[in-house]
PDB file of C-alpha atoms in Angstrom:
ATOM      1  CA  UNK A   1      71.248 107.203  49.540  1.00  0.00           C
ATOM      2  CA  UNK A   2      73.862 109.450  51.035  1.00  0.00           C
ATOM      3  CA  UNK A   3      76.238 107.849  48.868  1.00  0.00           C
ATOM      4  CA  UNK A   4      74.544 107.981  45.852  1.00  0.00           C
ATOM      5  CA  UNK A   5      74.172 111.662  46.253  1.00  0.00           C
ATOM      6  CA  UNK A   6      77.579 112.221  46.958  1.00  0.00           C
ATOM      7  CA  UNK A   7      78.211 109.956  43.488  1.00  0.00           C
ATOM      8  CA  UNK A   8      75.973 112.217  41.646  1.00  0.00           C
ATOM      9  CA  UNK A   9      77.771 115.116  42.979  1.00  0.00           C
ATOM     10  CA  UNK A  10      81.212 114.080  41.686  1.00  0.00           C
ATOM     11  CA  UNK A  11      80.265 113.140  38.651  1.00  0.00           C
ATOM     12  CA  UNK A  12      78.591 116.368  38.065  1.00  0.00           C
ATOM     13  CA  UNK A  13      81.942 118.124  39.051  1.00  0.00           C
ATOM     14  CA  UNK A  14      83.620 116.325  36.522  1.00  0.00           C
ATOM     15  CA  UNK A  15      80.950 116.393  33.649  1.00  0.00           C
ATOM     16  CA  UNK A  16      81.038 120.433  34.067  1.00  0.00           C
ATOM     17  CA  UNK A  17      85.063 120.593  33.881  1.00  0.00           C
ATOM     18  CA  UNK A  18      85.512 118.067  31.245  1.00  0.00           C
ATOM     19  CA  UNK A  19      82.394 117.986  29.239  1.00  0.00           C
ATOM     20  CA  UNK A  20      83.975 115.966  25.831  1.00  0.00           C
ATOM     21  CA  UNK A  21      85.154 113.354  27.692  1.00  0.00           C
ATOM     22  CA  UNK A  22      87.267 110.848  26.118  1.00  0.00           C
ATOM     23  CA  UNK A  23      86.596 107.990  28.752  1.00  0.00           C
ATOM     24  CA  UNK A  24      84.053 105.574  30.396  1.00  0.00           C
ATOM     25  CA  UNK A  25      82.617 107.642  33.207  1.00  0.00           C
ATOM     26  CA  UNK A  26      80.794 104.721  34.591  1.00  0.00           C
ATOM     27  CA  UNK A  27      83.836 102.627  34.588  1.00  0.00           C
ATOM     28  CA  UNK A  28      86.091 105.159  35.936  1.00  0.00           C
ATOM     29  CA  UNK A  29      83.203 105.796  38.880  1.00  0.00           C
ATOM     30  CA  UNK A  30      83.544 101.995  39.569  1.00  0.00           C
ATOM     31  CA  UNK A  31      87.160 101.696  39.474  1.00  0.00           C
ATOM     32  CA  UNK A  32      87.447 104.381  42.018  1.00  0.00           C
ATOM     33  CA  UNK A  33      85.163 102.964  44.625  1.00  0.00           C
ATOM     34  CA  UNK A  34      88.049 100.658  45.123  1.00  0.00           C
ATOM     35  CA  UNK A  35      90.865 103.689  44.924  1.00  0.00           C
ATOM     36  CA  UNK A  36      88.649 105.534  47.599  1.00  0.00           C
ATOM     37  CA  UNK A  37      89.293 103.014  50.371  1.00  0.00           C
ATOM     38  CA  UNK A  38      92.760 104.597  50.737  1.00  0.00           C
ATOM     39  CA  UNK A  39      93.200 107.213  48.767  1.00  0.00           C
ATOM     40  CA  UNK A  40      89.871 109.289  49.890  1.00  0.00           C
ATOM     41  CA  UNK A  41      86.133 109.901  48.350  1.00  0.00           C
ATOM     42  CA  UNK A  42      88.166 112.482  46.347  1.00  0.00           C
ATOM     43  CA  UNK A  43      91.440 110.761  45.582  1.00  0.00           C
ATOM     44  CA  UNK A  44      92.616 113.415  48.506  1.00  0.00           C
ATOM     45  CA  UNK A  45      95.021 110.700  50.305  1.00  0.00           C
ATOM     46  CA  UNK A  46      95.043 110.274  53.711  1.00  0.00           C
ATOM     47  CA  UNK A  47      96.395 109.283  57.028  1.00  0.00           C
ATOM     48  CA  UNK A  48      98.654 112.562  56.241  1.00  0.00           C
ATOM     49  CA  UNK A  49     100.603 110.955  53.364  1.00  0.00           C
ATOM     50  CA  UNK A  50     100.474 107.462  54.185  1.00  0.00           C
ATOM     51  CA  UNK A  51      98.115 107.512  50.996  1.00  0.00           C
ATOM     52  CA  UNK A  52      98.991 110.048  48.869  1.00  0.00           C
ATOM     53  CA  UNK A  53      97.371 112.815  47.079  1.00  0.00           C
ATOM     54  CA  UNK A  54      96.297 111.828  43.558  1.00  0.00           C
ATOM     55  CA  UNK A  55      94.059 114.618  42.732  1.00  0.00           C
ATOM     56  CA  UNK A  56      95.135 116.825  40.116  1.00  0.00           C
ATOM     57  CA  UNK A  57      98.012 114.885  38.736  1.00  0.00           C
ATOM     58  CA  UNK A  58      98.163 114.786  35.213  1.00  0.00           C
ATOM     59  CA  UNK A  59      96.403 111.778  33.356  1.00  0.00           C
ATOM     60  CA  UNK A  60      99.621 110.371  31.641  1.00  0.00           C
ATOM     61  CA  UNK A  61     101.449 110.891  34.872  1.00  0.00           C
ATOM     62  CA  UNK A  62      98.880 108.408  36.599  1.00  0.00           C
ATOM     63  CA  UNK A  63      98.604 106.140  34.037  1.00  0.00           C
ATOM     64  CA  UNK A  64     102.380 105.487  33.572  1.00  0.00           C
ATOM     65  CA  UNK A  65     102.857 105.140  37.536  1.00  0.00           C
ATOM     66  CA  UNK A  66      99.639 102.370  37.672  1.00  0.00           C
ATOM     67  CA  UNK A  67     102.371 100.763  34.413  1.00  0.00           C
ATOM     68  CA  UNK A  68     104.721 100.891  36.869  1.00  0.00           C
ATOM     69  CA  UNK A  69     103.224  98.655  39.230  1.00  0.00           C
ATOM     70  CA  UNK A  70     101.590  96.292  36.901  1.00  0.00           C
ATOM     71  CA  UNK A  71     105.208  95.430  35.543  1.00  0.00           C
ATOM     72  CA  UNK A  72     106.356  95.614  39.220  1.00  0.00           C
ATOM     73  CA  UNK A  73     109.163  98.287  38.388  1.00  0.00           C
ATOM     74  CA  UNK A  74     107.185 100.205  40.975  1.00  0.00           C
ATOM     75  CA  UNK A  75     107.089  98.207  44.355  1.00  0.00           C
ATOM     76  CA  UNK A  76     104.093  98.982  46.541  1.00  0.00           C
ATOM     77  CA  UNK A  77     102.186  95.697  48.008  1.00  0.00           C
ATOM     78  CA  UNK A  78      99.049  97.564  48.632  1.00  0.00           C
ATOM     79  CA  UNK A  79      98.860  98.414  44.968  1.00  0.00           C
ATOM     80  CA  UNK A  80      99.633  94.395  43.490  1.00  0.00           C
ATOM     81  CA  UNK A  81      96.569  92.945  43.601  1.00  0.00           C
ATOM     82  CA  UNK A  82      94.444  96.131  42.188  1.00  0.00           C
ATOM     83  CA  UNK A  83      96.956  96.804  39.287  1.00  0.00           C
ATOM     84  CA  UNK A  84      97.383  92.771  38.345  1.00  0.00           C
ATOM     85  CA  UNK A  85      96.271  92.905  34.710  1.00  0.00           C
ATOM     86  CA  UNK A  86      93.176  90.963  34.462  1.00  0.00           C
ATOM     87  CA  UNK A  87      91.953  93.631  37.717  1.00  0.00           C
ATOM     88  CA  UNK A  88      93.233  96.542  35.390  1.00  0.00           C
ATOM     89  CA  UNK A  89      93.533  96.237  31.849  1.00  0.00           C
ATOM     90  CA  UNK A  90      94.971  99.211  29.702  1.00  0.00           C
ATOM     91  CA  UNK A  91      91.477 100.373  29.250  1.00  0.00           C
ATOM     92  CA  UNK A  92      90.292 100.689  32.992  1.00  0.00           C
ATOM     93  CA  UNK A  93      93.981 102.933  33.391  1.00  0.00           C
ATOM     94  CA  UNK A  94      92.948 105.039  30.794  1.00  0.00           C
ATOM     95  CA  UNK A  95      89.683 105.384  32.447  1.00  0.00           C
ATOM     96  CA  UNK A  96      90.520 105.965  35.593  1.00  0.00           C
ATOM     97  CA  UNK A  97      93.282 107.855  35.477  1.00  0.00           C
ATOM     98  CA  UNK A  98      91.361 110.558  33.345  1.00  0.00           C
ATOM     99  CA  UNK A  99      88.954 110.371  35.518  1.00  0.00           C
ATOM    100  CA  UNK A 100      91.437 111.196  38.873  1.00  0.00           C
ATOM    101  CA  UNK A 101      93.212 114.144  37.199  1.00  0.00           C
ATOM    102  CA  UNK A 102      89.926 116.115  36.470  1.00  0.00           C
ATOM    103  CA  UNK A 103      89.317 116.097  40.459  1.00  0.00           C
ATOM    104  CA  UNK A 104      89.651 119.828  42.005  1.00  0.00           C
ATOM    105  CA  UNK A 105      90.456 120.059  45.226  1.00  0.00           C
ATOM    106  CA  UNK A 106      90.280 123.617  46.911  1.00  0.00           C
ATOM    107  CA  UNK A 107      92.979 124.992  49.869  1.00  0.00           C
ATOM    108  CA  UNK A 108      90.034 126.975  51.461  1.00  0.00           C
ATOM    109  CA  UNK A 109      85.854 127.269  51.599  1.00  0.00           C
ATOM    110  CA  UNK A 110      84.803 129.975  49.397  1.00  0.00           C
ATOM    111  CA  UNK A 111      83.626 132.924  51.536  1.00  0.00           C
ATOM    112  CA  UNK A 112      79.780 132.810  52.168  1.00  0.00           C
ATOM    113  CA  UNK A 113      77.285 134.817  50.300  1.00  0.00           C
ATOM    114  CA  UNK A 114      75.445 135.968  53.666  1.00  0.00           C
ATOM    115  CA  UNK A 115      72.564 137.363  50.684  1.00  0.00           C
ATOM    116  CA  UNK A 116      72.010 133.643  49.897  1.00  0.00           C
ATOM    117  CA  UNK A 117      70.242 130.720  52.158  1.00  0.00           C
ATOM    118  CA  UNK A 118      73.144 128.459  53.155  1.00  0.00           C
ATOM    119  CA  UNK A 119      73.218 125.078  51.745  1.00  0.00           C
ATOM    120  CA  UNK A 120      74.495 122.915  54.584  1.00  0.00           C
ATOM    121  CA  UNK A 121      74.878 119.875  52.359  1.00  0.00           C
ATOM    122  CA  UNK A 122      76.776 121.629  49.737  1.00  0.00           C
ATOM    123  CA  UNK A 123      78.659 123.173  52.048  1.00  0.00           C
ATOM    124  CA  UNK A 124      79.747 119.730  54.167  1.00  0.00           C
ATOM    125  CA  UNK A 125      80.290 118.264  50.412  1.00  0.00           C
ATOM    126  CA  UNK A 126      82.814 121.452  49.707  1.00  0.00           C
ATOM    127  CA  UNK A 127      84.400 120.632  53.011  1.00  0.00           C
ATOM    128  CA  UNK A 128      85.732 117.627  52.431  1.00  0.00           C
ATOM    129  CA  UNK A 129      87.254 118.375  48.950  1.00  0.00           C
ATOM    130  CA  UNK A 130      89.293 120.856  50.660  1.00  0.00           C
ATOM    131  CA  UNK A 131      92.908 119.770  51.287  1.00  0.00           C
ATOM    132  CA  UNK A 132      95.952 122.586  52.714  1.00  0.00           C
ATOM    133  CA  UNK A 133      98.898 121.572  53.368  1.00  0.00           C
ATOM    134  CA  UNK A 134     100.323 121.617  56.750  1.00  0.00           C
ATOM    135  CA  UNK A 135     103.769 123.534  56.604  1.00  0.00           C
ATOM    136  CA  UNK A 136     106.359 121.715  57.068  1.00  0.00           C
ATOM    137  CA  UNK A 137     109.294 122.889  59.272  1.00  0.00           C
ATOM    138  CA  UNK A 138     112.189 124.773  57.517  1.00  0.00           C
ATOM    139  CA  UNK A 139     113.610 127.951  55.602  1.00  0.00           C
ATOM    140  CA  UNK A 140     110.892 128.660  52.880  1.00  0.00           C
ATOM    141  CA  UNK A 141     112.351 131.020  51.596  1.00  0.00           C
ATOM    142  CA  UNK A 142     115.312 129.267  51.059  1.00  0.00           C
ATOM    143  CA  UNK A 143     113.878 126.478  49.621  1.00  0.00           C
ATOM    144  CA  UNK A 144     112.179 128.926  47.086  1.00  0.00           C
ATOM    145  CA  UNK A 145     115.262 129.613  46.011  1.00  0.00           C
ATOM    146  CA  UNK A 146     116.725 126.183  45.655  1.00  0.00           C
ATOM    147  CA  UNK A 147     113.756 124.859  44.212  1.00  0.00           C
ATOM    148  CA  UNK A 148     113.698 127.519  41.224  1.00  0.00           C
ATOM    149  CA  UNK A 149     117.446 126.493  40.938  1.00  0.00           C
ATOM    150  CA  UNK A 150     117.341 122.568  40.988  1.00  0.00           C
ATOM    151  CA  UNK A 151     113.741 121.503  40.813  1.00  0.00           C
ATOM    152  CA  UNK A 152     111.429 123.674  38.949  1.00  0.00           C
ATOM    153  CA  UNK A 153     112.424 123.212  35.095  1.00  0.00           C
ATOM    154  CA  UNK A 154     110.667 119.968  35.850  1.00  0.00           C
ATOM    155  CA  UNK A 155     108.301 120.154  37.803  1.00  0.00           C
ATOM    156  CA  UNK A 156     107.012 123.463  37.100  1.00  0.00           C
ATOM    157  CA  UNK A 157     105.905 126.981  38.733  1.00  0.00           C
ATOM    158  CA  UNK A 158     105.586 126.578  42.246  1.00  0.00           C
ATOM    159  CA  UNK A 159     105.363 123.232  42.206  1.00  0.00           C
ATOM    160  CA  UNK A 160     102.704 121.854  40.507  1.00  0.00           C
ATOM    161  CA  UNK A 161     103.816 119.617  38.138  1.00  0.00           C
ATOM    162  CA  UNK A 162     103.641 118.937  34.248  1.00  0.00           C
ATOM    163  CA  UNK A 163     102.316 116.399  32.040  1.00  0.00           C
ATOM    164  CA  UNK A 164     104.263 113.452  32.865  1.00  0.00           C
ATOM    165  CA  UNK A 165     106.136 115.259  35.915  1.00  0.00           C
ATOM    166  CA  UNK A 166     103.923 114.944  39.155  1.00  0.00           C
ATOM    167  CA  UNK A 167     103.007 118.361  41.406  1.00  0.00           C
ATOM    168  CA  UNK A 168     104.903 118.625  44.839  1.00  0.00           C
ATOM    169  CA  UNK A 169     103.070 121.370  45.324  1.00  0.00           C
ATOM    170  CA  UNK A 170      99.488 119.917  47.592  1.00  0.00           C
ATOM    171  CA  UNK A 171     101.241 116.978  48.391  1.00  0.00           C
ATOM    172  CA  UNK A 172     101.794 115.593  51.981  1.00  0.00           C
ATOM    173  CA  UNK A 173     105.195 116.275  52.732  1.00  0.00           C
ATOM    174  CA  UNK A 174     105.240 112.845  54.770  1.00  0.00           C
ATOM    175  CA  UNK A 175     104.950 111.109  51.604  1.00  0.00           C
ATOM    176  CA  UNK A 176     107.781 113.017  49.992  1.00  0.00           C
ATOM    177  CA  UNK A 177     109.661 111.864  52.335  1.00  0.00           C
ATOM    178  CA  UNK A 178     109.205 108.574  51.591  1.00  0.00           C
ATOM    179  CA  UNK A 179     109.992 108.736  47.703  1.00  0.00           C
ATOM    180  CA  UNK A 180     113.241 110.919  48.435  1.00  0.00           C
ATOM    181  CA  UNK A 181     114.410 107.539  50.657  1.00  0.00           C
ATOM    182  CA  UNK A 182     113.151 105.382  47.970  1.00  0.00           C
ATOM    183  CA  UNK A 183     114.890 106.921  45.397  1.00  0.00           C
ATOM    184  CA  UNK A 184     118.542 107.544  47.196  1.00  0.00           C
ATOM    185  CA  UNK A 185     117.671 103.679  48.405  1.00  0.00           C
ATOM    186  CA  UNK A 186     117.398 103.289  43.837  1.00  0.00           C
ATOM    187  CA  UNK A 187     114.042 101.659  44.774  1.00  0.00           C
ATOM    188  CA  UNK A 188     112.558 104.366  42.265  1.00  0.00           C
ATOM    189  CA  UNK A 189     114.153 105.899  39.423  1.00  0.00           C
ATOM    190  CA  UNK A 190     113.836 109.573  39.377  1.00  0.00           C
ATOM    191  CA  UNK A 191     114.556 110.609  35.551  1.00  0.00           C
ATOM    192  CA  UNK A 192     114.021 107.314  33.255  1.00  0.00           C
ATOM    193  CA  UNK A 193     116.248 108.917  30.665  1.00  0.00           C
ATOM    194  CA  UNK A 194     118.952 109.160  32.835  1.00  0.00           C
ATOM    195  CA  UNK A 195     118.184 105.748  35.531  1.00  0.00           C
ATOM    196  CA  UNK A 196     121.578 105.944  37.032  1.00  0.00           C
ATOM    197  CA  UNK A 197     121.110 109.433  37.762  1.00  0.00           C
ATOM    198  CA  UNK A 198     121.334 110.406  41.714  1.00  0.00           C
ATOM    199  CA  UNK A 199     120.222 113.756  41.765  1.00  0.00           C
ATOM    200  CA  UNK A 200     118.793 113.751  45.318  1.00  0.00           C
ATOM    201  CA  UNK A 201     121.702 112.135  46.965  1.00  0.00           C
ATOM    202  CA  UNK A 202     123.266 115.745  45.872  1.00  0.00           C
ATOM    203  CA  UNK A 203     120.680 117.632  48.253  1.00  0.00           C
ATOM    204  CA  UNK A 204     121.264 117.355  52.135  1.00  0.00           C
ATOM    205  CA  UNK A 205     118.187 116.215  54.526  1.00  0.00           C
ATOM    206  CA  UNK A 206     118.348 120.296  55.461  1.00  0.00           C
ATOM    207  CA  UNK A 207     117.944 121.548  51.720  1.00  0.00           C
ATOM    208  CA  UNK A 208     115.222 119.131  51.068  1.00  0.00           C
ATOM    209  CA  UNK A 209     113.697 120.415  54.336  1.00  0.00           C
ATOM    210  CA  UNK A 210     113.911 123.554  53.151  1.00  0.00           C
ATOM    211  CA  UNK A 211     112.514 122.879  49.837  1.00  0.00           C
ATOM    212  CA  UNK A 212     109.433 121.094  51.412  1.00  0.00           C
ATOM    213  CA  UNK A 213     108.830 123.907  53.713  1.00  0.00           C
ATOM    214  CA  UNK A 214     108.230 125.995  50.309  1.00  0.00           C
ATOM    215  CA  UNK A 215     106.378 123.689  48.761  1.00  0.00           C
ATOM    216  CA  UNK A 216     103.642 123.360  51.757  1.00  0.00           C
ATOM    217  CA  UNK A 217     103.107 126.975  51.957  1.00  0.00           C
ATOM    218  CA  UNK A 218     102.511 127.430  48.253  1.00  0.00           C
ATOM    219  CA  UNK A 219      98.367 126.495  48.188  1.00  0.00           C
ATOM    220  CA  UNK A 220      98.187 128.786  51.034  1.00  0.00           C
ATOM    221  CA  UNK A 221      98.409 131.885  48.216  1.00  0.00           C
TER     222      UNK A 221
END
């Protein structure tokens, strides 16, 4: 029952921001019990980063990443045998992804209206979409300033991504961590227009720090 409720919940989340939606909710529902196992109830991530974030990145972003893996250009094991696809046809990536982007998480509870009877099961369910940050060790401020220099014609104000770029802003730093050793390593290409590009291998472990002690603070504003 408990799950059902919390089912209901999300869908009525997403219904309200995205009214004239242009995919299978059911479907997308479905595919996401499956997503949920790692990535969290609200596509939150978890095991801080070992699962990353996927809330709130942009629908084409998703969808060409879940390519990615289904033509194995992308290596992840976990993700072979969900993106195979007979498991995930264009369709269900369409769906799902669609469906993942219009996820809001919060950095904070809203304060509580003391005039109002307190709702402890809407206020457990607002709990757990709430994802901050830790901050990371480093100069912030310095990594402001290298990110507006180097990083944020892409990847946008503060960090939070455009349509096919992904947000760094709200995601574990852990993870972003990973993809900077996975793209000096040319396991991932960072700019497909320009493959042989190697843009981080320009920044030291210390600037990158620095850059992803900005970036952790920034959903504490």
């Amino acid at each position: 029952m408990l799950k059902y409720v919390k089912t209901m919940v999300l869908s009525l989340l997403i219904t309200q921001a995205f009214p004239a939606m242009a995919f299978d909710l059911d479907n997308a529902e479905e595919i996401h019990e499956v997503c949920a196992s790692c990535h969290g109830e609200f596509s939150q991530g978890g095991k801080q980063g070992e699962y990353p974030r996927l809330a709130g990145l942009s629908a084409e972003f998703i969808a060409e990443q879940l390519r990615l893996f289904q033509g194995r250009v992308r290596q992840n094991m976990p993700m072979l045998p969900h993106t195979e696809e007979r498991e995930l046809p264009e369709e269900d990536i369409l769906d799902i992804s669609a469906y993942i982007t219009e996820i809001k998480l919060e950095t904070k509870l809203p304060l509580l209206d003391e005039t109002k009877k307190i709702d402890a099961f809407q206020r457990l369910m607002a709990a757990k979409k709430i994802l901050n940050i830790a901050r990371a060790e480093g100069d912030a401020k310095a990594g402001e300033k290298r990110y507006n220099q180097e990083c944020r014609s892409c990847h946008g104000n503060k960090g939070w991504g455009k349509e096919t770029v992904p947000m760094l802003a709200g995601q574990y730093t852990n993870y972003l961590w990973r993809q900077v050793a996975k793209y000096r390593k040319g396991l991932r290409i960072h700019d497909k227009d320009e493959p042989d590009e190697e843009l981080l291998k320009d920044f030291t472990d210390s600037e990158l720090q620095d850059i992803f002690a900005y970036l952790s603070i920034v959903d504490d504003e």
